[in-house]
Coordinates of C-alpha atoms and ligand atoms in Angstrom, one line a residue:
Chain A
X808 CA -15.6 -21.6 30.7
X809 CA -15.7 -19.7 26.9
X810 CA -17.1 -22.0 24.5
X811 CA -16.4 -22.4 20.9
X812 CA -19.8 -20.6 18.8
X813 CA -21.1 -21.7 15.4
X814 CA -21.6 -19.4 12.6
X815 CA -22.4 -19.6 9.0
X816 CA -20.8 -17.4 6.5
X817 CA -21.6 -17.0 2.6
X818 CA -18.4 -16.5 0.9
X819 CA -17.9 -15.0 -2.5
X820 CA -18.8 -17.7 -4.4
X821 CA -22.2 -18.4 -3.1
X822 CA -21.4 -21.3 -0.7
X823 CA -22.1 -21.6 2.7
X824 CA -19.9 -22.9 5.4
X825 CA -21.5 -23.5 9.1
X826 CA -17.6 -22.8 11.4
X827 CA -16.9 -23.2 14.8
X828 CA -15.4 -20.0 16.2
X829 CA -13.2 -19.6 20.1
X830 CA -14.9 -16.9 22.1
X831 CA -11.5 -16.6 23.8
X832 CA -8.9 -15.7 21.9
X833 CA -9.6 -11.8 21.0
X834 CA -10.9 -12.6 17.3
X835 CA -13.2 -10.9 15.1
X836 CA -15.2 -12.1 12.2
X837 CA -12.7 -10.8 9.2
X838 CA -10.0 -13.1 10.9
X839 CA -12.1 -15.8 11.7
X840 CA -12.9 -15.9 7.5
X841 CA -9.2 -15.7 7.3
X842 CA -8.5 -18.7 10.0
X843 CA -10.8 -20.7 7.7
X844 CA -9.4 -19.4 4.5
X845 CA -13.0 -18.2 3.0
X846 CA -11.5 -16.0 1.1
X847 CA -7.8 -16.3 -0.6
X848 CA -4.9 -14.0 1.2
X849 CA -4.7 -11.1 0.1
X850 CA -8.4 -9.8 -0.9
X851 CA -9.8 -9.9 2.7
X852 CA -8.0 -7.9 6.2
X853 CA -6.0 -5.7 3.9
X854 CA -5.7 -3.0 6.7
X855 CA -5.4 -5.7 8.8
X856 CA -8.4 -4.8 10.5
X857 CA -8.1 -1.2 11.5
X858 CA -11.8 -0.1 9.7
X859 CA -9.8 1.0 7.1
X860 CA -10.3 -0.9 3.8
X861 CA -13.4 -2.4 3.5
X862 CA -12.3 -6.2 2.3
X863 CA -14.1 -7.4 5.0
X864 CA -17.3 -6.3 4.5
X865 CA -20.2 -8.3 4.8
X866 CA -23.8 -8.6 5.5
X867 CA -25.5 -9.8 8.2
X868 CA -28.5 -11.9 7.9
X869 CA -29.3 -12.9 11.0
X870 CA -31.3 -10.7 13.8
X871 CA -28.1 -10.5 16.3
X872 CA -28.0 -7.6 18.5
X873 CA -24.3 -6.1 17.3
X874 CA -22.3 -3.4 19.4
X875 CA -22.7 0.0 17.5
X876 CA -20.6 0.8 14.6
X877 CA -17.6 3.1 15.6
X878 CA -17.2 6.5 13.9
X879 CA -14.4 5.0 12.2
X880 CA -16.8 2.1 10.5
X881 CA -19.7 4.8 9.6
X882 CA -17.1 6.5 8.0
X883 CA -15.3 3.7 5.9
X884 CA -18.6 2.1 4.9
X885 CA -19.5 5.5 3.5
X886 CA -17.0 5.3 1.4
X887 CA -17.3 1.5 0.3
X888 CA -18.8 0.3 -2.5
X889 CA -21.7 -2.3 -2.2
X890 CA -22.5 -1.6 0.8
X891 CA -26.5 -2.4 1.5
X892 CA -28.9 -1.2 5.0
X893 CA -27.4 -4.5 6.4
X894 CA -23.6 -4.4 5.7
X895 CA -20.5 -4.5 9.1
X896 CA -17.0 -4.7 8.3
X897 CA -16.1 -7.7 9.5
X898 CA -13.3 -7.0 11.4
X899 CA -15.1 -4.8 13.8
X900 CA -17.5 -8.3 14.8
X901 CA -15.7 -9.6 18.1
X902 CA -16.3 -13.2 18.5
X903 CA -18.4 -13.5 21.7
X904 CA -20.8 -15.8 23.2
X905 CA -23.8 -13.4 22.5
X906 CA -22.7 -14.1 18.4
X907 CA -23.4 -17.8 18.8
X908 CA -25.9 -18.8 15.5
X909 CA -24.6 -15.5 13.7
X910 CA -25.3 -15.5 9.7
X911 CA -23.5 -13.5 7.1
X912 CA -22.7 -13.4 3.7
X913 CA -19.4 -11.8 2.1
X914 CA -19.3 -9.1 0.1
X915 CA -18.1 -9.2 -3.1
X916 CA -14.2 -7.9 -3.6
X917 CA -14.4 -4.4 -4.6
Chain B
X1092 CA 11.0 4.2 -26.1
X1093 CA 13.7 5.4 -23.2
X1094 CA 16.5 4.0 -22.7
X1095 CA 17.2 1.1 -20.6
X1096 CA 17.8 2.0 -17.2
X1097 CA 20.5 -0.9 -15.9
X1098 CA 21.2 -1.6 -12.1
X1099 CA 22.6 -4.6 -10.7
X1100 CA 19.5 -5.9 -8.4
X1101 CA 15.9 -4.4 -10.0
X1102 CA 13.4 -4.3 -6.9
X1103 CA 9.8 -4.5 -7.5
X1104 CA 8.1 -2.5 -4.4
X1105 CA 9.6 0.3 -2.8
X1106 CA 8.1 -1.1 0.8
X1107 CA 10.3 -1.8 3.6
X1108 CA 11.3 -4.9 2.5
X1109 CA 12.8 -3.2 -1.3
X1110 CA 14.4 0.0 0.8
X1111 CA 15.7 -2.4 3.3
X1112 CA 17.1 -4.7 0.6
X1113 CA 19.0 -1.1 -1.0
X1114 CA 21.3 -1.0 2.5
X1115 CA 22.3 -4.6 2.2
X1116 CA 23.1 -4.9 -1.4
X1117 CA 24.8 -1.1 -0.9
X1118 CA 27.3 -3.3 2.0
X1119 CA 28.6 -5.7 -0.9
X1120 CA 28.5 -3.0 -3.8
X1121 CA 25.4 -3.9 -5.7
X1122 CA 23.5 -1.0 -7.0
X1123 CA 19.6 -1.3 -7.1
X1124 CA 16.7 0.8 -8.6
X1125 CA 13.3 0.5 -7.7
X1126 CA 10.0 0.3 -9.5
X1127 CA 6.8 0.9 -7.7
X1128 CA 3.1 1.8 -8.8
X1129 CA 2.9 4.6 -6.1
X1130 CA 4.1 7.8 -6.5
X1131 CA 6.0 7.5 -3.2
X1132 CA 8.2 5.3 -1.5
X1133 CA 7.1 3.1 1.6
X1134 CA 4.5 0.4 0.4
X1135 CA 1.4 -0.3 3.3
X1136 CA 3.4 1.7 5.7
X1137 CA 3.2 5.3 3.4
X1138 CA 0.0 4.1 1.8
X1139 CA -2.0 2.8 4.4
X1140 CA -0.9 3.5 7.8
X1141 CA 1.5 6.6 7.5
X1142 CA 0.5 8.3 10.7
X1143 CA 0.0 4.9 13.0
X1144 CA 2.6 3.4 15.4
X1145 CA 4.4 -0.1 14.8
X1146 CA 5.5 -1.5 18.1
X1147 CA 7.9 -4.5 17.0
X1148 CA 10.5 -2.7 14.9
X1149 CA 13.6 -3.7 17.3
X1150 CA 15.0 -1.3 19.0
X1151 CA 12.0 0.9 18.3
X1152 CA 9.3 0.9 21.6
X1153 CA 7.4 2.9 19.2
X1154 CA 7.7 4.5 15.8
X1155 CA 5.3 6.3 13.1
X1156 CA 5.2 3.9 9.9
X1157 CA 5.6 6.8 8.1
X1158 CA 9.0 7.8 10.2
X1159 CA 10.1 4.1 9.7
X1160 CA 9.8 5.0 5.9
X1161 CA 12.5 8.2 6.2
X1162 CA 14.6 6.2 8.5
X1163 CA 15.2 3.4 5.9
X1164 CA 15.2 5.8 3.0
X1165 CA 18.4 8.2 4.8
X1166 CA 20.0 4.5 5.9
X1167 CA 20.2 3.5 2.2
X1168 CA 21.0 7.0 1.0
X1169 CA 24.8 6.7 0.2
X1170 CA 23.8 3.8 -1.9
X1171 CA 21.9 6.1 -4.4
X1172 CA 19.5 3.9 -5.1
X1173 CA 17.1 4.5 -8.5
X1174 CA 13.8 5.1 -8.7
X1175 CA 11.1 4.6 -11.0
X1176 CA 7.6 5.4 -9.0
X1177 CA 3.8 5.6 -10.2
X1178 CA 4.7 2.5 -12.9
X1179 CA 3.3 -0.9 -12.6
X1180 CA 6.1 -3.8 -13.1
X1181 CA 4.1 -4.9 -16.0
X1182 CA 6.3 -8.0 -18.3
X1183 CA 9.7 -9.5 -17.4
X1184 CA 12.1 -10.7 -20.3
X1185 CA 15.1 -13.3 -19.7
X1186 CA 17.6 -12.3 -22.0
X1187 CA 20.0 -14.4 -24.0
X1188 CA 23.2 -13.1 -21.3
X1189 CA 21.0 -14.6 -18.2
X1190 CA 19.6 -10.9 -17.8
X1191 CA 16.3 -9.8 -17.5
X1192 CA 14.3 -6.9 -18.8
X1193 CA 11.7 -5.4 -16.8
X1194 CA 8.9 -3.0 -18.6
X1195 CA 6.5 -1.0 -16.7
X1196 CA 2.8 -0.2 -18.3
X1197 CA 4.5 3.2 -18.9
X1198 CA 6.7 1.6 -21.3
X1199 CA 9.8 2.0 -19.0
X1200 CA 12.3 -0.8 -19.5
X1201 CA 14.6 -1.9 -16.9
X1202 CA 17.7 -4.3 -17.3
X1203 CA 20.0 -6.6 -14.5
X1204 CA 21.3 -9.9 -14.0
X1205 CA 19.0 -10.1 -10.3
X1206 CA 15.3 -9.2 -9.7
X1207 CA 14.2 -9.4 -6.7
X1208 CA 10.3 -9.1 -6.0
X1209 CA 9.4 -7.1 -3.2
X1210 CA 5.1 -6.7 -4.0
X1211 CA 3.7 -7.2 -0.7
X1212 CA 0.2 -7.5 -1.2
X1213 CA 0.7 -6.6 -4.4
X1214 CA 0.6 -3.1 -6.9
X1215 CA -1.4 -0.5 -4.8
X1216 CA -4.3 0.6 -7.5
X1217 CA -6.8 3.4 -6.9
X1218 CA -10.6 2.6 -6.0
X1219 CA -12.5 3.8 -8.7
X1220 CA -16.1 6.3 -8.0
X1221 CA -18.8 4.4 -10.1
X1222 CA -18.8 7.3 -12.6
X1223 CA -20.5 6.1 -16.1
X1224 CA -17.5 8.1 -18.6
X1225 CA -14.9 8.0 -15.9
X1226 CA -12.3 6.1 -18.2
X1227 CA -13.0 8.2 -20.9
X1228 CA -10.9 11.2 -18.7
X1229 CA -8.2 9.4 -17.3
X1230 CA -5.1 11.0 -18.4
X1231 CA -7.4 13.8 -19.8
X1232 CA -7.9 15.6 -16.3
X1233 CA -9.0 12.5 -14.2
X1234 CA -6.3 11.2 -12.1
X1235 CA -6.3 8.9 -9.3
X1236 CA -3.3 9.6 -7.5
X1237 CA -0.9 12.8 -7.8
X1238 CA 2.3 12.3 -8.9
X1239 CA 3.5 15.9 -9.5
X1240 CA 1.4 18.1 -7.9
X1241 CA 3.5 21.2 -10.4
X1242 CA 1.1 20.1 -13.2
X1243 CA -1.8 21.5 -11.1
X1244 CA -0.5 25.3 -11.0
X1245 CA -2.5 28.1 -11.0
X1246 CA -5.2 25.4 -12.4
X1247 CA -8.6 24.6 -10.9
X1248 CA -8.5 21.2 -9.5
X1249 CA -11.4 19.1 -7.4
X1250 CA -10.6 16.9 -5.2
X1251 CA -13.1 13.7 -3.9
X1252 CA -12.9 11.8 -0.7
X1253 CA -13.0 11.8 3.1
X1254 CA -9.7 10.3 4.1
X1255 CA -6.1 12.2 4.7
X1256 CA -4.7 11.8 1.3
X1257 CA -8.0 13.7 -0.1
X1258 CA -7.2 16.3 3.1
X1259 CA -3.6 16.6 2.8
X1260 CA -3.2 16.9 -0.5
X1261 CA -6.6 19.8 -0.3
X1262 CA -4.0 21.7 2.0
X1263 CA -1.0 20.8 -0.4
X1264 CA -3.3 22.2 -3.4
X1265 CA -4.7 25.3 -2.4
X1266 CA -0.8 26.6 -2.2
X1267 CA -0.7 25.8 -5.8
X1268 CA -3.7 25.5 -7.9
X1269 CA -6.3 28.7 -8.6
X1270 CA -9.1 26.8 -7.4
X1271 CA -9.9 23.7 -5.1
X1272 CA -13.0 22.3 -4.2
X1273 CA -13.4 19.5 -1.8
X1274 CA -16.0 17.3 -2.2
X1275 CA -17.2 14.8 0.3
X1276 CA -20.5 12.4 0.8
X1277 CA -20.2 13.0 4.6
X1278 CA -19.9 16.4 6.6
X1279 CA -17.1 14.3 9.2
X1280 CA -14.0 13.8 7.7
X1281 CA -11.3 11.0 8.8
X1282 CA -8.3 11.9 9.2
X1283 CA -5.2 13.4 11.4
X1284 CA -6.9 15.7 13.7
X1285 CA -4.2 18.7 12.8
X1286 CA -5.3 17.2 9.0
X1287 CA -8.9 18.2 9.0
X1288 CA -8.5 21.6 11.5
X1289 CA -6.3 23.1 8.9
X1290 CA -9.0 22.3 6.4
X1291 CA -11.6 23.9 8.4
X1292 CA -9.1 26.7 8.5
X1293 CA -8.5 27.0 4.8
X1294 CA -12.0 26.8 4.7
X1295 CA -12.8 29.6 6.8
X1296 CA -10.3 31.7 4.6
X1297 CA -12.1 31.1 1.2
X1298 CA -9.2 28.9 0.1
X1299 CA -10.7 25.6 -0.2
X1300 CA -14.1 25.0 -1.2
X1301 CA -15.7 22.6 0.4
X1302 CA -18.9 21.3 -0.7
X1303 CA -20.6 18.3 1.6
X1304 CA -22.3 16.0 1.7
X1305 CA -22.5 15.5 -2.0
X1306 CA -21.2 13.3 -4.5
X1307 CA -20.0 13.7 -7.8
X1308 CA -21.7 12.2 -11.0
X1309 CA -20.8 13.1 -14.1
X1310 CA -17.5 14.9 -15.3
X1311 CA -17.8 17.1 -18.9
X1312 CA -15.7 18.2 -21.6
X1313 CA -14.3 17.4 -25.2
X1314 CA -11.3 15.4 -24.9
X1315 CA -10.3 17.2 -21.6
X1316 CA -12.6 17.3 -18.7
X1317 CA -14.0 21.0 -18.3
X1318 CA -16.5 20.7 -16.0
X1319 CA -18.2 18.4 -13.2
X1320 CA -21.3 17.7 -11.7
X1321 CA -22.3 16.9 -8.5
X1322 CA -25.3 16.5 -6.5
X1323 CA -26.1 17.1 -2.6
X1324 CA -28.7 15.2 -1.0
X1325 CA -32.4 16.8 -1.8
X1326 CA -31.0 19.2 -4.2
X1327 CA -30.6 18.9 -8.0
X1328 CA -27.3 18.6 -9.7
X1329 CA -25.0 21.6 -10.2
X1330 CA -22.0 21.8 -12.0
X1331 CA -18.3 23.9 -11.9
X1332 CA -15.8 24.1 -14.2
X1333 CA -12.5 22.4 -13.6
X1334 CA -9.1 21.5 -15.1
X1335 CA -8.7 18.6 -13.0
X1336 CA -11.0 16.1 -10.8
X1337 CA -9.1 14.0 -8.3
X1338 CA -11.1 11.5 -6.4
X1339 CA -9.1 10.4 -3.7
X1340 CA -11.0 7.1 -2.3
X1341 CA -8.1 4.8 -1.3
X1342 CA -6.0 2.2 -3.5
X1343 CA -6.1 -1.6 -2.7
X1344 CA -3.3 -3.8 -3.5
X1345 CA -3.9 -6.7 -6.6
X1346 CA -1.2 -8.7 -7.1
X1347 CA -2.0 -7.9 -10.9
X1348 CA 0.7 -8.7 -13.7
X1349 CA 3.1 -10.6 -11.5
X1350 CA 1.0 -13.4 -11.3
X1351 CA 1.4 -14.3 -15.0
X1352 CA 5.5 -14.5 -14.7
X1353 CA 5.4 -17.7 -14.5
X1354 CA 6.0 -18.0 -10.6
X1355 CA 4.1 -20.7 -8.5
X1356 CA 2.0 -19.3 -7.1
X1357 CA 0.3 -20.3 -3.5
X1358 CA -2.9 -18.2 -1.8
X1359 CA -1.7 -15.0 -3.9
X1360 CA 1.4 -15.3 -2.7
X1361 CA 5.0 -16.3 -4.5
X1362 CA 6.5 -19.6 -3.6
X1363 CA 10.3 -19.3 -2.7
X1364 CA 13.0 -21.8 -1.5
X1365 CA 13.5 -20.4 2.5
X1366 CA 15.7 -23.0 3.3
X1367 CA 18.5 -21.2 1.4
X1368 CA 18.0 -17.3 -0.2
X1369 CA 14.3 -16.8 -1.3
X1370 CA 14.6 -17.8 -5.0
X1371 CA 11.2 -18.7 -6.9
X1372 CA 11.2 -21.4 -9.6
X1373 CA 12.9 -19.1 -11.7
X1374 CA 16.8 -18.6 -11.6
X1375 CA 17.9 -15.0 -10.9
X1376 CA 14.1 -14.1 -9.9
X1377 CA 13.5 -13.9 -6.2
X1378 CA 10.6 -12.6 -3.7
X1379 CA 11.0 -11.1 -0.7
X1380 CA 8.5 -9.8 2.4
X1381 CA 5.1 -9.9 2.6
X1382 CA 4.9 -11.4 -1.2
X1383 CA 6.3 -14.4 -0.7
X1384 CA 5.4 -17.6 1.0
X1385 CA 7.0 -20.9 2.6
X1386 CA 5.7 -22.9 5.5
X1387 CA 5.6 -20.5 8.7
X1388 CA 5.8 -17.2 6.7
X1389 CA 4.6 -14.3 8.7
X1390 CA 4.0 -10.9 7.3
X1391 CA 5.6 -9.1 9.2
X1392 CA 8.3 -6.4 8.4
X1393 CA 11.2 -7.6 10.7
X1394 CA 10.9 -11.1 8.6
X1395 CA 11.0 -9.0 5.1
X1396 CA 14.3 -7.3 6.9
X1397 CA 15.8 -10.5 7.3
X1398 CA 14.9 -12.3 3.5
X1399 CA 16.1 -9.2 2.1
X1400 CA 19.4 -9.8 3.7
X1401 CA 19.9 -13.1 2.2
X1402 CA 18.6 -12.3 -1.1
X1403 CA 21.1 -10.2 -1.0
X1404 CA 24.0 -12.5 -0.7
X1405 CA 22.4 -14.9 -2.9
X1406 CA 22.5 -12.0 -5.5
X1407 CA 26.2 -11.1 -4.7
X1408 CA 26.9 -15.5 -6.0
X1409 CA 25.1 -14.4 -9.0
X1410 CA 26.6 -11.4 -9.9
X1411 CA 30.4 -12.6 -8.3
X1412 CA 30.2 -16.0 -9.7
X1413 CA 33.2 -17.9 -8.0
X1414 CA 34.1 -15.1 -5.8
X1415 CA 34.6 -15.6 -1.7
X1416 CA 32.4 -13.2 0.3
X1417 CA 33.5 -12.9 3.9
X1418 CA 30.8 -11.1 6.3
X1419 CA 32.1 -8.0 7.6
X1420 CA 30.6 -6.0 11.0
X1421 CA 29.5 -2.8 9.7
X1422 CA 30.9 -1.6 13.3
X1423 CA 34.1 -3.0 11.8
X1424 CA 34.6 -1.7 8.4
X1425 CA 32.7 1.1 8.3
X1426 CA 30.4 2.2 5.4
X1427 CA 31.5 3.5 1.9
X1428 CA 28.9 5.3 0.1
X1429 CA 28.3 5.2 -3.5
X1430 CA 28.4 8.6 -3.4
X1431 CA 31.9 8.6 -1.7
X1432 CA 31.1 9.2 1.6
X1433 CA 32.4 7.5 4.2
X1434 CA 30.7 6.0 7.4
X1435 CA 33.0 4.6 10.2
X1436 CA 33.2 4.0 14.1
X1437 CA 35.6 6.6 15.8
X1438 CA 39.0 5.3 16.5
X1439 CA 39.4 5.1 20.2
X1440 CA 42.6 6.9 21.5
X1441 CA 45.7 5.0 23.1
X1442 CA 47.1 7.5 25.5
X1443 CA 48.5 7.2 29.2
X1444 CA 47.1 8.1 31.8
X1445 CA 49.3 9.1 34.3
Ligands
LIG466 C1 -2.6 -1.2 9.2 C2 -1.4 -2.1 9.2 C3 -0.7 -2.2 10.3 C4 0.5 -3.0 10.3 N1 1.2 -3.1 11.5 C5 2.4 -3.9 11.4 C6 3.2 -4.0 12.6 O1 2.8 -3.5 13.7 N2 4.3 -4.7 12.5 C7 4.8 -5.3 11.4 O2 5.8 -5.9 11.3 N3 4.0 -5.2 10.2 C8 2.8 -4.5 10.3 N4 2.0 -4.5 9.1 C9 2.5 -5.2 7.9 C10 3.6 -4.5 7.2 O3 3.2 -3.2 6.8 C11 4.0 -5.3 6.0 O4 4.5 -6.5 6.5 C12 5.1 -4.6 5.2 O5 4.6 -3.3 4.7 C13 5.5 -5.5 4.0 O6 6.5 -4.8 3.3 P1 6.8 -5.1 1.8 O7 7.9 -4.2 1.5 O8 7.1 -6.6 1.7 O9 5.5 -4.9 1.0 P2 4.6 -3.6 0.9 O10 4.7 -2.6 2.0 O11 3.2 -4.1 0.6 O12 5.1 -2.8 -0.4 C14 5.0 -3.4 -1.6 C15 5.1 -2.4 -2.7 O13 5.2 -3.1 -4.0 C16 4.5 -2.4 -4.9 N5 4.2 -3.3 -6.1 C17 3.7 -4.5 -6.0 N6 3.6 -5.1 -7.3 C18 4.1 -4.1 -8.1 C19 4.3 -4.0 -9.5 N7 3.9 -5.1 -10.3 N8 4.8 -2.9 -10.0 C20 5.1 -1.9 -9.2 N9 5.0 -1.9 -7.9 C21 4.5 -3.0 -7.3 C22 3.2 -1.9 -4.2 O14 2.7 -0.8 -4.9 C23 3.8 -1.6 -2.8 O15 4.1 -0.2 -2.7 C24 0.9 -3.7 9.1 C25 0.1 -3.5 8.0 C26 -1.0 -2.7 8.0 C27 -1.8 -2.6 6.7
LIG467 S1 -9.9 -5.5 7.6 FE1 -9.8 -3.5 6.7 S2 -11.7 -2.7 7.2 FE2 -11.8 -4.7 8.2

């Protein structure tokens, strides 16, 4: 039986918000922010989560072992601006069991 | 100052839901014109996603965002729509006559009894390289987005980025200019796979200049940029001389001036009355597609079809005040053009068989 997860997000502002996430419904991180409305419409899942903008970007804190960024998110994240040794875009994070006690922060909105 | 441009509906965004909203106002003789910050027509669907497939157009399995663009650009055609492209919608004016005036930051004005705002996420404004004296150029050789690529002839022009625009418009350039240079932090480039092997092509040819990985940072010249620098990993800075420095790094939509119009305004997004025909707080102002918002919106471009249809007939009361409108089939009565053509079903014959 898939389990709800709980993970802790930073959002733009510096505060910190401990959400539950479903581990079966096919979500990634960038729309669980969005689900939650951690950041307004509009400045976050632009490309609607295609590794193509960069609004979704965020830094991860915690030691979780993530799947491998895609060419396509090595490339974009080249391009971004912020990004630090630690920095996903979020919408490449699939909510799975194995992400239970994940911690990021936001970045800010380019 | 130009003169006023005047037009029946004004349509703010030239995204689906504005070149959709051209056909329907076109079927009850409203003429629109179009303002948008892009150079081009086609909102997300030309700017971000141009060579990707939408699935749930109906009656499309499967078409190109960028096709979808064409197709509603030749289906409003006959209604000659107006266009005023790479200008912001910057203030709006209500005139004494119930009118508005619409400027752009250019300093266009625009003037009709209906607007109807069509931003989706909002302007489309470049991403800008973290370049101290950047500003100091813009206008003066630095431009973020090409409008006219004629301005660029027999010229020397480089280009920044690692996406399509910065490849297409490489391929575009080196028909035109005397000189492009590429420039890219990475070696890999992203982009349409016919996109980046013509590049290599080009390359191969001595016809674009390619310089990677390497960044640019810091741009020269008195007045008018003559000269850049740029630096590749391990190496110290060179510079070339240039007429023109393009960075190409994507454009991200801010919902910018329109938020100060006095609209209410929910989660970046304008509140409109869906029960009826999509009008915000203000009379004769209305928002349409992925801009607006009402309980259940969804973003999604068959739903911008259908408010741009209604706007539409809430504009027709506006402009027609106290005249009937009866809905007519286009199947039925055929379409007249503004243009004079004339669009109609073939009459079937009546002949005997015998
Ligand atoms: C990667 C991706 C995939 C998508 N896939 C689908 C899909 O499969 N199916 C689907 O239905 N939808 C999809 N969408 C969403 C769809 O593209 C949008 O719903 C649609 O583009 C909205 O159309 P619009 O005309 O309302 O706004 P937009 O397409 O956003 O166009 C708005 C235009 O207004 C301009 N503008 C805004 N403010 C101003 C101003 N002040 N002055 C001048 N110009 C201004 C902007 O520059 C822009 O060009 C997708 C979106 C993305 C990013
Ligand atoms: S939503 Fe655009 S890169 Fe993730």
């Amino acid at each position: 039986m898939p389990t709800d997860i709980s993970i802790t997000v930073t959002d733009r502002n510096g505060k910190t918000h401990t959400i539950e996430a479903p581990t079966d419904m096919a979500l990634n991180l960038m729309e669980v922010v969005r689900m939650y409305e951690l950041a307004p419409e509009g400045t976050i899942g632009i490309c609607g989560g295609m590794a193509m903008c960069a609004s979704c970007q965020c830094y991860v804190l915690s030691n979780h072992q993530l799947t491998k960024k895609t060419q396509d998110e090595d490339a974009m994240l080249s391009e971004a601006l912020n990004v630090k040794p630690n920095s996903r875009l979020g919408c490449q994070i699939q909510m799975t069991q194995e992400m239970d006690g994940l911690n990021v922060e936001l970045a800010p909105e380019e | 100052m130009s003169k006023m441009i005047t037009t029946d509906i004004l349509i703010i965004g030239a995204g689906p839901t504005g070149l959709f909203a051209v056909f329907e106002a076109g079927l009850l003789k409203l003429k629109c014109h179009l303002i948008d910050a892009l150079p081009q027509p086609g909102g997300q669907c030309s700017e971000i996603y141009p060579k990707k497939p939408i699935y749930d157009i109906p009656a499309y399995p499967e078409i190109l965002a960028g096709e979808l663009t064409e197709k509603l650009l030749e289906q409003s055609k006959q209604f000659e729509p107006g266009f005023t492209l790479g200008e912001r919608a910057e203030t709006i004016e209500k005139q004494t006559d119930g009118t508005f005036i619409v400027t752009t930051n250019k300093g266009t004005q625009h003037q009709a009894p209906v607007v109807a705002i069509a931003g989706g996420l909002g302007s489309f404004e470049p991403r800008k390289p973290a370049i101290a004296n950047i500003a100091d150029y813009e206008d003066r050789g630095v431009a973020y987005m090409i409008k006219d690529p004629e301005i660029y002839r027999n010229k020397r022009v480089v280009i920044a980025g690692g996406g399509d625009s910065a490849l297409d418009w490489s391929i575009f350039l080196s028909d035109v200019a005397s000189k492009v240079t590429l420039i890219h932090r990475r070696t890999e480039f992203r982009g349409a796979l016919d996109s980046v092997e013509k590049v290599q092509e080009l390359k191969n040819k001595g016809k674009i200049n390619l310089i990677t990985p390497a960044e640019v940072t810091g741009l020269f010249g008195d007045n008018h940029i003559d000269a850049i620098e740029y630096k590749k990993t391990d190496d110290t800075p060179k510079r070339i001389e240039t007429d023109a420095f393009i960075p190409l790094f994507g454009l991200s939509p801010k919902l910018g001036p329109i938020a100060n119009w006095g609209l209410e305004i929910e989660k970046n997004a304008i509140k409109v009355n869906n029960a009826l025909d999509y009008q915000t707080n203000i009379p004769g102002v209305f928002a349409i597609g992925d801009v607006n918002t009402y309980p259940g919106k969804l973003k999604l471009i068959l739903c911008g079809f259908h408010e741009a249809t209604l706007m539409c007939q809430a504009a027709y009361k506006i402009i027609n005040p106290g005249k009937r409108y009866v809905l007519k089939y286009t199947t039925v009565s055929g379409i007249d053009g503004f243009d004079g053509s004339r669009k109609e079903a073939p009459k079937s014959v009546v002949k005997s068989i015998s």
